Amino acid sequence: MSGLSADLKGHAALITGSTSGIGLAMARALAACGADVMLNGLGDAGEIEAARAAIEADYGVRALYHGANMLKPDEIADLVSEPVKAFGRLDILVNNAGIQHVAKVEELPSEKWDAIIAINLTSAFHTTRHALPVMKRQGRGRIVNIASAHGLVASPYKSAYVAAKHGMVGLTKTVALEAAELGITCNAICPGYVKTPLVENQIDDTARERGISREEVIRDVMLHAQPTKKFVEYDHLNGLLLYLVSDAGASANGAAYPVEGGWTAA
Ligand code: NAD
């Protein structure tokens, strides 16, 4: 991480969906600032353990992992109790876990709709309702919801994702109002396209399918709506995250911040 900092020593953070991509980058950014972190997500056990151990080795904080499935409310409840048991507190909750499925609305399998709403939206309701009592007791808390540019505007063929991300922005505003006097803030970050492993894998596939170059896929397909024609980088999101969770972010509340190169300005 380059030049980004906040003093998070003694803080404990829970980041859902942090075994990959944006969530893992955010967990590393919080750990780099001194926070103990609770990782969560799916994936290969060996790779997850390597990512967890690397955080401890790189930053000298405690990093733990809990494999709660965001489809399962009981497992989510257990996940939120874990940092309190292990670290004695929960200061920062980042609701990041998410999946995507691209199809016309009349062709979207209803199981995909249910899974996207459950993982991308309902899981944040469950983590938040379990985290708030802890944060209230502490008199301080920071909840950061990873929505999307698709929490602010729509694109075709992404009905469930767009609905979930708009819902995430609504949940953010409501929680912010309910907790405002208690030292707790709740905000949403709305990224544009970020070159996570998931997105990287799609470039070659799309180039092959459409018979165009990787560069054309990136510029004309993926970044069509992103005026900078550049991917958002992890640090561009981490800078906002660190501001929001720091003391300087105390008055930033109930907002949905676009970090998408100007996409939603159009
Ligand atoms: P990713 O696939 O790299 O990471 C997703 C994470 O969520 C992984 O850790 C995965 O294991 C976890 N996850 C998925 N299903 C889960 C489940 N049932 N239970 C627990 N964990 C589960 O994707 P990413 O691109 O890093 O996306 C992270 C978040 O950022 C998502 O909410 C996504 O919608 C949002 N986002 C991504 C982009 C982008 O361009 N990559 C843009 C805007 C918003």
PDB file of C-alpha atoms in Angstrom, residues 115-222:
ATOM      1  CA  ALA A 115     -28.288 -16.209  -3.877  1.00  0.00           C
ATOM      2  CA  ILE A 116     -27.263 -12.740  -5.082  1.00  0.00           C
ATOM      3  CA  ILE A 117     -29.782 -10.999  -2.818  1.00  0.00           C
ATOM      4  CA  ALA A 118     -28.728 -13.215   0.120  1.00  0.00           C
ATOM      5  CA  ILE A 119     -24.958 -12.861  -0.281  1.00  0.00           C
ATOM      6  CA  ASN A 120     -24.740  -9.284  -1.601  1.00  0.00           C
ATOM      7  CA  LEU A 121     -27.440  -7.714   0.602  1.00  0.00           C
ATOM      8  CA  THR A 122     -29.082  -9.841   3.298  1.00  0.00           C
ATOM      9  CA  SER A 123     -25.752 -10.983   4.759  1.00  0.00           C
ATOM     10  CA  ALA A 124     -24.952  -7.323   5.517  1.00  0.00           C
ATOM     11  CA  PHE A 125     -28.230  -7.014   7.437  1.00  0.00           C
ATOM     12  CA  HIS A 126     -27.225 -10.026   9.544  1.00  0.00           C
ATOM     13  CA  THR A 127     -23.633  -8.922  10.220  1.00  0.00           C
ATOM     14  CA  THR A 128     -24.838  -5.397  11.042  1.00  0.00           C
ATOM     15  CA  ARG A 129     -27.564  -6.470  13.452  1.00  0.00           C
ATOM     16  CA  HIS A 130     -25.069  -8.601  15.367  1.00  0.00           C
ATOM     17  CA  ALA A 131     -22.256  -6.021  15.264  1.00  0.00           C
ATOM     18  CA  LEU A 132     -24.281  -2.982  16.381  1.00  0.00           C
ATOM     19  CA  PRO A 133     -24.802  -4.054  20.023  1.00  0.00           C
ATOM     20  CA  VAL A 134     -21.024  -4.581  20.367  1.00  0.00           C
ATOM     21  CA  MET A 135     -20.232  -1.210  18.777  1.00  0.00           C
ATOM     22  CA  LYS A 136     -22.858   0.498  20.946  1.00  0.00           C
ATOM     23  CA  ARG A 137     -21.246  -0.928  24.082  1.00  0.00           C
ATOM     24  CA  GLN A 138     -17.883   0.359  22.865  1.00  0.00           C
ATOM     25  CA  GLY A 139     -19.288   3.800  22.003  1.00  0.00           C
ATOM     26  CA  ARG A 140     -17.575   3.689  18.613  1.00  0.00           C
ATOM     27  CA  GLY A 141     -17.924   1.732  15.416  1.00  0.00           C
ATOM     28  CA  ARG A 142     -17.399   1.928  11.692  1.00  0.00           C
ATOM     29  CA  ILE A 143     -19.481   0.001   9.168  1.00  0.00           C
ATOM     30  CA  VAL A 144     -18.400   0.173   5.540  1.00  0.00           C
ATOM     31  CA  ASN A 145     -20.558  -1.520   2.926  1.00  0.00           C
ATOM     32  CA  ILE A 146     -19.005  -2.367  -0.414  1.00  0.00           C
ATOM     33  CA  ALA A 147     -21.791  -1.559  -2.858  1.00  0.00           C
ATOM     34  CA  SER A 148     -20.909  -0.713  -6.469  1.00  0.00           C
ATOM     35  CA  ALA A 149     -21.445   1.877  -9.172  1.00  0.00           C
ATOM     36  CA  HIS A 150     -24.376  -0.476  -9.698  1.00  0.00           C
ATOM     37  CA  GLY A 151     -25.707   0.721  -6.345  1.00  0.00           C
ATOM     38  CA  LEU A 152     -26.205   4.119  -8.016  1.00  0.00           C
ATOM     39  CA  VAL A 153     -27.008   3.336 -11.647  1.00  0.00           C
ATOM     40  CA  ALA A 154     -28.138   0.244 -13.549  1.00  0.00           C
ATOM     41  CA  SER A 155     -26.791  -1.780 -16.449  1.00  0.00           C
ATOM     42  CA  PRO A 156     -28.780  -4.318 -18.428  1.00  0.00           C
ATOM     43  CA  TYR A 157     -28.531  -8.045 -17.609  1.00  0.00           C
ATOM     44  CA  LYS A 158     -27.596  -7.464 -13.959  1.00  0.00           C
ATOM     45  CA  SER A 159     -31.036  -7.188 -12.336  1.00  0.00           C
ATOM     46  CA  ALA A 160     -30.294  -9.095  -9.128  1.00  0.00           C
ATOM     47  CA  TYR A 161     -26.885  -7.475  -8.655  1.00  0.00           C
ATOM     48  CA  VAL A 162     -28.209  -3.948  -9.296  1.00  0.00           C
ATOM     49  CA  ALA A 163     -31.193  -4.554  -6.986  1.00  0.00           C
ATOM     50  CA  ALA A 164     -28.931  -5.902  -4.224  1.00  0.00           C
ATOM     51  CA  LYS A 165     -26.434  -3.048  -4.548  1.00  0.00           C
ATOM     52  CA  HIS A 166     -29.182  -0.382  -4.544  1.00  0.00           C
ATOM     53  CA  GLY A 167     -30.539  -2.172  -1.471  1.00  0.00           C
ATOM     54  CA  MET A 168     -27.103  -2.001   0.126  1.00  0.00           C
ATOM     55  CA  VAL A 169     -27.135   1.788  -0.300  1.00  0.00           C
ATOM     56  CA  GLY A 170     -30.580   1.941   1.351  1.00  0.00           C
ATOM     57  CA  LEU A 171     -29.441  -0.250   4.242  1.00  0.00           C
ATOM     58  CA  THR A 172     -26.394   1.994   4.643  1.00  0.00           C
ATOM     59  CA  LYS A 173     -28.507   5.154   4.966  1.00  0.00           C
ATOM     60  CA  THR A 174     -30.916   3.582   7.447  1.00  0.00           C
ATOM     61  CA  VAL A 175     -28.227   2.150   9.728  1.00  0.00           C
ATOM     62  CA  ALA A 176     -26.401   5.491   9.594  1.00  0.00           C
ATOM     63  CA  LEU A 177     -29.490   7.352  10.851  1.00  0.00           C
ATOM     64  CA  GLU A 178     -30.219   4.815  13.587  1.00  0.00           C
ATOM     65  CA  ALA A 179     -26.665   4.807  14.971  1.00  0.00           C
ATOM     66  CA  ALA A 180     -25.634   8.424  14.349  1.00  0.00           C
ATOM     67  CA  GLU A 181     -25.699   9.568  17.981  1.00  0.00           C
ATOM     68  CA  LEU A 182     -23.789   6.541  19.230  1.00  0.00           C
ATOM     69  CA  GLY A 183     -20.339   7.154  17.741  1.00  0.00           C
ATOM     70  CA  ILE A 184     -21.070   4.697  14.955  1.00  0.00           C
ATOM     71  CA  THR A 185     -20.988   5.551  11.258  1.00  0.00           C
ATOM     72  CA  CYS A 186     -22.201   3.557   8.285  1.00  0.00           C
ATOM     73  CA  ASN A 187     -21.173   4.368   4.716  1.00  0.00           C
ATOM     74  CA  ALA A 188     -21.021   2.660   1.340  1.00  0.00           C
ATOM     75  CA  ILE A 189     -18.165   2.593  -1.146  1.00  0.00           C
ATOM     76  CA  CYS A 190     -19.333   2.251  -4.752  1.00  0.00           C
ATOM     77  CA  PRO A 191     -16.453   0.969  -6.896  1.00  0.00           C
ATOM     78  CA  GLY A 192     -16.351   0.889 -10.654  1.00  0.00           C
ATOM     79  CA  TYR A 193     -14.490  -1.943 -12.385  1.00  0.00           C
ATOM     80  CA  VAL A 194     -11.593  -3.265 -10.323  1.00  0.00           C
ATOM     81  CA  LYS A 195      -9.218  -5.804 -11.841  1.00  0.00           C
ATOM     82  CA  THR A 196      -9.777  -8.527  -9.270  1.00  0.00           C
ATOM     83  CA  PRO A 197      -8.873 -12.141 -10.134  1.00  0.00           C
ATOM     84  CA  LEU A 198     -12.514 -12.612 -11.121  1.00  0.00           C
ATOM     85  CA  VAL A 199     -12.431  -9.757 -13.644  1.00  0.00           C
ATOM     86  CA  GLU A 200      -8.948 -10.716 -14.924  1.00  0.00           C
ATOM     87  CA  ASN A 201     -10.236 -14.196 -15.773  1.00  0.00           C
ATOM     88  CA  GLN A 202     -13.042 -12.721 -17.861  1.00  0.00           C
ATOM     89  CA  ILE A 203     -10.740 -10.736 -20.172  1.00  0.00           C
ATOM     90  CA  ASP A 204      -9.335 -13.668 -22.159  1.00  0.00           C
ATOM     91  CA  ASP A 205     -12.717 -15.434 -22.269  1.00  0.00           C
ATOM     92  CA  THR A 206     -14.460 -12.333 -23.630  1.00  0.00           C
ATOM     93  CA  ALA A 207     -11.651 -11.683 -26.148  1.00  0.00           C
ATOM     94  CA  ARG A 208     -12.023 -15.240 -27.456  1.00  0.00           C
ATOM     95  CA  GLU A 209     -15.839 -15.093 -27.565  1.00  0.00           C
ATOM     96  CA  ARG A 210     -15.964 -11.776 -29.409  1.00  0.00           C
ATOM     97  CA  GLY A 211     -12.846 -12.235 -31.560  1.00  0.00           C
ATOM     98  CA  ILE A 212     -11.267  -9.003 -30.314  1.00  0.00           C
ATOM     99  CA  SER A 213      -8.029  -8.182 -28.484  1.00  0.00           C
ATOM    100  CA  ARG A 214      -7.568  -8.034 -24.701  1.00  0.00           C
ATOM    101  CA  GLU A 215      -7.073  -4.271 -25.027  1.00  0.00           C
ATOM    102  CA  GLU A 216     -10.391  -3.926 -26.900  1.00  0.00           C
ATOM    103  CA  VAL A 217     -12.185  -6.008 -24.266  1.00  0.00           C
ATOM    104  CA  ILE A 218     -10.855  -3.781 -21.500  1.00  0.00           C
ATOM    105  CA  ARG A 219     -11.541  -0.470 -23.266  1.00  0.00           C
ATOM    106  CA  ASP A 220     -14.747  -1.125 -25.227  1.00  0.00           C
ATOM    107  CA  VAL A 221     -16.495  -3.784 -23.169  1.00  0.00           C
ATOM    108  CA  MET A 222     -15.415  -3.596 -19.531  1.00  0.00           C
TER     109      MET A 222
END
